[in-house]
CSV table of C-alpha atoms in Angstrom, one decimal:
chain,number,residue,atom,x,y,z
A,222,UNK,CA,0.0,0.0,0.0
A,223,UNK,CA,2.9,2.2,0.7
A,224,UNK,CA,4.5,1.7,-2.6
A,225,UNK,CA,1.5,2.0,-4.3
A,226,UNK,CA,0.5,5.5,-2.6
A,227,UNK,CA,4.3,7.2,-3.0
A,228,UNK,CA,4.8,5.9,-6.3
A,229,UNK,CA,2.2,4.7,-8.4
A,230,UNK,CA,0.4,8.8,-9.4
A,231,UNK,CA,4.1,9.6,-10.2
A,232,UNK,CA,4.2,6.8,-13.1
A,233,UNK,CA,3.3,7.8,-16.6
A,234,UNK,CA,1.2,4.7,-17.4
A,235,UNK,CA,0.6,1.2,-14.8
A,236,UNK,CA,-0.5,-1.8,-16.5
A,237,UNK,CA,-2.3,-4.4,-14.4
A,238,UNK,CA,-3.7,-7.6,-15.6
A,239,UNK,CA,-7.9,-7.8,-15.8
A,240,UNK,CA,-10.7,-4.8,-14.8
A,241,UNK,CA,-11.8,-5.7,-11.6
A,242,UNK,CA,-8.1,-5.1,-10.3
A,243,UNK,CA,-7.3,-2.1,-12.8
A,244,UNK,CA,-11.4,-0.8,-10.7
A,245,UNK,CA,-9.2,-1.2,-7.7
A,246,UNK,CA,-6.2,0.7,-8.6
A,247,UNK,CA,-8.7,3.3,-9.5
A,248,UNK,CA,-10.3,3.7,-6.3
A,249,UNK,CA,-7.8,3.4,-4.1
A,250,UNK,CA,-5.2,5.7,-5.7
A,251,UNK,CA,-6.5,7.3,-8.6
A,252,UNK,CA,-4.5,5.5,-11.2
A,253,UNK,CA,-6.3,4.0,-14.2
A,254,UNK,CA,-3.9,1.2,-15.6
A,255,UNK,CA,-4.0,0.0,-18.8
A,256,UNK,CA,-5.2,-3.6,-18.5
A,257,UNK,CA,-2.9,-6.3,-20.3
A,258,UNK,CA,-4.2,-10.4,-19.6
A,259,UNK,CA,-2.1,-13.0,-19.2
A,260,UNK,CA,-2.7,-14.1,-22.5
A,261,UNK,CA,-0.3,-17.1,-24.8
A,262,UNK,CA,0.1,-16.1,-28.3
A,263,UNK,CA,-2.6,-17.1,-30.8
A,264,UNK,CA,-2.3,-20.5,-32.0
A,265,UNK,CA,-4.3,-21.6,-35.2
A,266,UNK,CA,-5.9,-24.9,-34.2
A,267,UNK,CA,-8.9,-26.7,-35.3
A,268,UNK,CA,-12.4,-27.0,-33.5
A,269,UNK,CA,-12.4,-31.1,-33.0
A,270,UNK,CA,-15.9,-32.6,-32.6
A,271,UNK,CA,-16.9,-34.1,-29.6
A,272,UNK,CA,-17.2,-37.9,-28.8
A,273,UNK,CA,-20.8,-38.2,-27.0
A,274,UNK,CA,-19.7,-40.9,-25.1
A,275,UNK,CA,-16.6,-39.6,-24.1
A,276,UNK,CA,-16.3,-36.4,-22.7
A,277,UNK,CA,-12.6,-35.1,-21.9
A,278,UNK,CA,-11.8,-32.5,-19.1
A,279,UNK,CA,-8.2,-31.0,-18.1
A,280,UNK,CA,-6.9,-29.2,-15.1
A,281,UNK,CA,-3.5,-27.9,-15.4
A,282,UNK,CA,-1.9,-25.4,-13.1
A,283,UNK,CA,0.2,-25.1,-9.9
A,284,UNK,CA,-0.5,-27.3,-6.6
A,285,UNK,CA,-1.4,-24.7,-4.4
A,286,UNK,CA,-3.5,-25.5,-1.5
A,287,UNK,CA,-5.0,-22.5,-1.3
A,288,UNK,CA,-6.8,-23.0,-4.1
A,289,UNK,CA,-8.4,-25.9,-2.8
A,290,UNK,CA,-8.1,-28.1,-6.0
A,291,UNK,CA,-9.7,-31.1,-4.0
A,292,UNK,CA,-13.2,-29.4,-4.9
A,293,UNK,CA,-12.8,-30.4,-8.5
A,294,UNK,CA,-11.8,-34.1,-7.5
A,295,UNK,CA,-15.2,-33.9,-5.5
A,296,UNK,CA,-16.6,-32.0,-9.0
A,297,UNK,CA,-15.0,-35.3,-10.9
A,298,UNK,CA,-16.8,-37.5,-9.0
A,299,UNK,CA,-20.4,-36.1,-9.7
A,300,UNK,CA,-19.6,-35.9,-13.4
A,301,UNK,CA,-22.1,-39.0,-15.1
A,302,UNK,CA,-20.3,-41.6,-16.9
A,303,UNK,CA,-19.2,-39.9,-20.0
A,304,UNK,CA,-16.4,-37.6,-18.4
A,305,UNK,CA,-13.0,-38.1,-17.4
A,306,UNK,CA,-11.1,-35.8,-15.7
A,307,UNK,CA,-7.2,-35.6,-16.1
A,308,UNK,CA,-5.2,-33.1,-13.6
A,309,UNK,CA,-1.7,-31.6,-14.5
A,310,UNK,CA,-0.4,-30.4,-11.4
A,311,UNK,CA,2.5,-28.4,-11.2
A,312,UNK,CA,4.8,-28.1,-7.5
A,313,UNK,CA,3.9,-26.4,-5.5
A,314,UNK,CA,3.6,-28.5,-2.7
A,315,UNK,CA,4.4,-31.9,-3.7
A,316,UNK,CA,2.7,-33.2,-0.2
A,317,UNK,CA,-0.2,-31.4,-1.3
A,318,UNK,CA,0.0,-33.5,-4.4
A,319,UNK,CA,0.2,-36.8,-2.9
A,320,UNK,CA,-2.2,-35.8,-0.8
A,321,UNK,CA,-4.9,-34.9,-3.8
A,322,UNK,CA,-3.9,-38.5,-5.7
A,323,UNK,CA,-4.5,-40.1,-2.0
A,324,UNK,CA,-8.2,-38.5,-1.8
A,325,UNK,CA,-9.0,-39.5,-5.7
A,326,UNK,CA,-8.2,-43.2,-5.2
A,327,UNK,CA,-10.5,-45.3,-6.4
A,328,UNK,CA,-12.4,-43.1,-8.7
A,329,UNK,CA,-13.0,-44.4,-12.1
A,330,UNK,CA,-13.0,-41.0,-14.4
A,331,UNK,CA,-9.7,-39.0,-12.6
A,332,UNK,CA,-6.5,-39.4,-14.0
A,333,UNK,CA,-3.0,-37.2,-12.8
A,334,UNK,CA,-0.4,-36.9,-15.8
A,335,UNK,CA,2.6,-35.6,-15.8
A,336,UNK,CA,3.5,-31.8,-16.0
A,337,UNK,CA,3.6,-30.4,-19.5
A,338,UNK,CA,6.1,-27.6,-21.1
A,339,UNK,CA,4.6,-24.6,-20.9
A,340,UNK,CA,4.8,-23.8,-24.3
A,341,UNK,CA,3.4,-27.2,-25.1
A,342,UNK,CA,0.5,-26.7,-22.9
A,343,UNK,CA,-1.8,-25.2,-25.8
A,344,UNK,CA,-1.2,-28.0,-28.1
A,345,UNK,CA,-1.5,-30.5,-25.5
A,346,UNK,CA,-4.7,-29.3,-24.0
A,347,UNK,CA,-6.6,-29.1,-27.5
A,348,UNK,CA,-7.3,-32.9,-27.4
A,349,UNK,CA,-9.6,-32.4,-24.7
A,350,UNK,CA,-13.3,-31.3,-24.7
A,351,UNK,CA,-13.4,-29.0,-21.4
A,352,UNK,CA,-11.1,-27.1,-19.4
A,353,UNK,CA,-12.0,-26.3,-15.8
A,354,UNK,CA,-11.5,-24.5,-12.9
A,355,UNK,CA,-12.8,-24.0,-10.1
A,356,UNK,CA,-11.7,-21.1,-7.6
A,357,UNK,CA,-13.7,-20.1,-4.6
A,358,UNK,CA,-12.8,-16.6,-4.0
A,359,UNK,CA,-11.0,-16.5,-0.7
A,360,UNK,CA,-9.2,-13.4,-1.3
A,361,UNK,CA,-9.0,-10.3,-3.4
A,362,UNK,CA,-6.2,-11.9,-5.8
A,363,UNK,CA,-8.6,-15.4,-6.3
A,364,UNK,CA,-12.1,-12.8,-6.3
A,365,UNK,CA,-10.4,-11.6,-9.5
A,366,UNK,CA,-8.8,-14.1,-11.4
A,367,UNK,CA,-7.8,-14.0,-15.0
A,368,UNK,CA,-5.4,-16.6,-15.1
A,369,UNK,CA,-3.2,-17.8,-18.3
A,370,UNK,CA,-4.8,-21.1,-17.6
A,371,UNK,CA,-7.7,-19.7,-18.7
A,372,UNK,CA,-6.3,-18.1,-22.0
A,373,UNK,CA,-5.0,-21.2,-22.8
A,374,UNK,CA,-8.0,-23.3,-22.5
A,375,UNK,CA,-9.4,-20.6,-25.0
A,376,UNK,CA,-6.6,-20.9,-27.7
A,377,UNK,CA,-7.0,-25.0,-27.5
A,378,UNK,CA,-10.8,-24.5,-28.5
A,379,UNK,CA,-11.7,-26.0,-25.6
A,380,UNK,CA,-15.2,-25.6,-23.7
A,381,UNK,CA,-14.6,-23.6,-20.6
A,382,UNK,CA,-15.9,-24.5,-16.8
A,383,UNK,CA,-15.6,-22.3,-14.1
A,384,UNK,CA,-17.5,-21.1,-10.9
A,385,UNK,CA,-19.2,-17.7,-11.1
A,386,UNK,CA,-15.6,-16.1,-11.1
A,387,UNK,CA,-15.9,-12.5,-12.4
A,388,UNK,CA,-13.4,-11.3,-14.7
A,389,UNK,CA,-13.8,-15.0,-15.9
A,390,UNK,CA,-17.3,-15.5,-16.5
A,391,UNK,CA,-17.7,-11.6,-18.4
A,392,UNK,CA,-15.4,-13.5,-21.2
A,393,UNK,CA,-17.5,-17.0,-21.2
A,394,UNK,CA,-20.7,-14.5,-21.3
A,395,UNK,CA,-19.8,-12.9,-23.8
A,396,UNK,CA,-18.9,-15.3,-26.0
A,397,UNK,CA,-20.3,-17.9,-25.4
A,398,UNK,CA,-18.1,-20.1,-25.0
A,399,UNK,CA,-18.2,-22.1,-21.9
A,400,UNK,CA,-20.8,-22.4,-18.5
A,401,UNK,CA,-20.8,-20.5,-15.5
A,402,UNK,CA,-22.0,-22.2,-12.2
A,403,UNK,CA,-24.7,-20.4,-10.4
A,404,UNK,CA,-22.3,-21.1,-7.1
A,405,UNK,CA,-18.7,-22.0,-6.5
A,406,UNK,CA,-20.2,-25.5,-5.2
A,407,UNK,CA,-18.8,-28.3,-6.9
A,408,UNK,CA,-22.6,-29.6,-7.1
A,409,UNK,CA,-23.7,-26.0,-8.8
A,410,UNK,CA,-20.6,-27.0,-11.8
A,411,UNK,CA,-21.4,-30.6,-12.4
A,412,UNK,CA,-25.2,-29.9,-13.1
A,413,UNK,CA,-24.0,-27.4,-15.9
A,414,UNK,CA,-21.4,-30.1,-17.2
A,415,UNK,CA,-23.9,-33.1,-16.9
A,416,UNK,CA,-26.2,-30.8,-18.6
A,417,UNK,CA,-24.0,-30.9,-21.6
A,418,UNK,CA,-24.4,-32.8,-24.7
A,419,UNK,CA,-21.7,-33.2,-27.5
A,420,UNK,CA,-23.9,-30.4,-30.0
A,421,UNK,CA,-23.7,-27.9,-27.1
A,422,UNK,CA,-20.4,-28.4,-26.8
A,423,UNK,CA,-18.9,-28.3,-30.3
A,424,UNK,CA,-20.9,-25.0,-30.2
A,425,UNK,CA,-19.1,-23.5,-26.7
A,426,UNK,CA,-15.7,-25.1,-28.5
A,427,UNK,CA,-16.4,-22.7,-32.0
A,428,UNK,CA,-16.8,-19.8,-29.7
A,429,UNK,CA,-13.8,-20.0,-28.1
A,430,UNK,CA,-12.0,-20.3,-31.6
A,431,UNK,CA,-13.7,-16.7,-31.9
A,432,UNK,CA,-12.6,-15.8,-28.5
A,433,UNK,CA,-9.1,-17.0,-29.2
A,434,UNK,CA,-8.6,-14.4,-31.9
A,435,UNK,CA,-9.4,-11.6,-29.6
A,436,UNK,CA,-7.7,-12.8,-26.0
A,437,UNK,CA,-3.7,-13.4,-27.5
A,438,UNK,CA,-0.6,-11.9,-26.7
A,439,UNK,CA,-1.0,-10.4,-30.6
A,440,UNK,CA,-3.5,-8.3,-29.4
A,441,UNK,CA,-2.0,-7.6,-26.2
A,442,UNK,CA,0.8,-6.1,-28.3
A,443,UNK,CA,-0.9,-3.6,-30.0
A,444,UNK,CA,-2.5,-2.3,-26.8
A,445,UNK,CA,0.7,-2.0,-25.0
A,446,UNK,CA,2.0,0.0,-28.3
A,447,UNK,CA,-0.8,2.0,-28.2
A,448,UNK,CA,-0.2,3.1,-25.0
A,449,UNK,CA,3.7,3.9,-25.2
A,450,UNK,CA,2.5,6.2,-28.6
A,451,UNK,CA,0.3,8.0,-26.1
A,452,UNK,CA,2.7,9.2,-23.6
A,453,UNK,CA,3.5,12.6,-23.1
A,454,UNK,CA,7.2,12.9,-25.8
């Protein structure tokens, strides 16, 4: 808060990373910043059609326990028979990791892979149907999350699956191109996913192709340019 207060009205332009922090900045110290996501570059892949019978979600991101990732193993285990969940954890705390593969024992549709490059993530991720996340908002940071997981699920055309997350759910609204549970309850997001069928999928798949094109590092470029050509010479 100190740095923020001596420093940040003394800087020609801030950048933060989604609107809901960039609101904050705003009100607490009377800097707008020029919001820039965490987006991946755009990558040109192909909208693959759904199998009806088999319905593939991912996971992929760090093993903290703060973001309580044991809620979507308890998610996975009210999805119906045509899902399968696979989790790419990242360290993190490798306890908590053991301790996640200890409480999903036993179930017949969770699987934990091993990590992926993270310029491989994208490619890897587009061979599945959903990507999920589920982040109860237990502090200001998690309230407004805009993670590059999120990004990335877009730029693999997948489905998107999240809890009523803010900055998250204004880009699945408005697109169209994922569902957003009433609730951060892991019940509230299986009823949307076992709502599903393949059509309404393939649908929420070609609309993050369309979302894709606008959420990219590409574009993220050109609004950082644009704001350097507008400072003061």
């Amino acid at each position: 808060d100190y740095l923020c207060r001596q420093y940040l009205p003394k800087a020609t332009m801030a950048t933060t990373v989604c609107a809901g922090i960039a609101e904050e900045y705003t009100r607490q110290y009377g800097v707008r910043p020029t919001v820039i996501t965490n987006a991946p570059r755009f990558h040109s892949l192909p909208v693959h059609k759904t199998d009806p019978s088999r319905i593939r979600v991912i996971h992929h991101g760090v093993a903290a326990r703060s973001r309580r990732i044991e809620r979507m193993i308890e998610l996975a285990n009210l999805l119906d028979s045509r899902f399968t969940v696979d989790f790419i954890l990242i360290p993190g705390d490798t306890r908590y990791i053991v301790q996640l593969m200890r409480t999903a024992a036993g179930s017949r549709n969770i699987h934990f892979l091993p990590a992926v490059e993270m310029n491989q993530i994208v490619s890897f991720s587009a061979q599945y149907d959903v990507g999920l996340f589920l982040l109860e908002p237990t502090n200001f940071n998690y309230l407004h999350a805009l993670p590059n997981k999120f990004f990335e699920f877009l730029q693999a055309r997948l489905a998107v699956a999240i809890g009523p997350s803010p900055e998250m759910a204004r880009i699945v609204s408005q697109f169209g191109c994922g569902v957003v549970a009433e609730s951060f309850e892991p019940q509230a997001l299986a009823k949307e996913l076992n709502s599903l069928d393949a059509d309404a999928l393939d649908k929420m798949k070609a609309q993050s192709s369309q979302a894709a094109i606008v959420h990219c590092a590409e574009r993220n470029a050109e609004l950082l340019k644009n704001a350097f050509a507008a400072l003061p010479q």
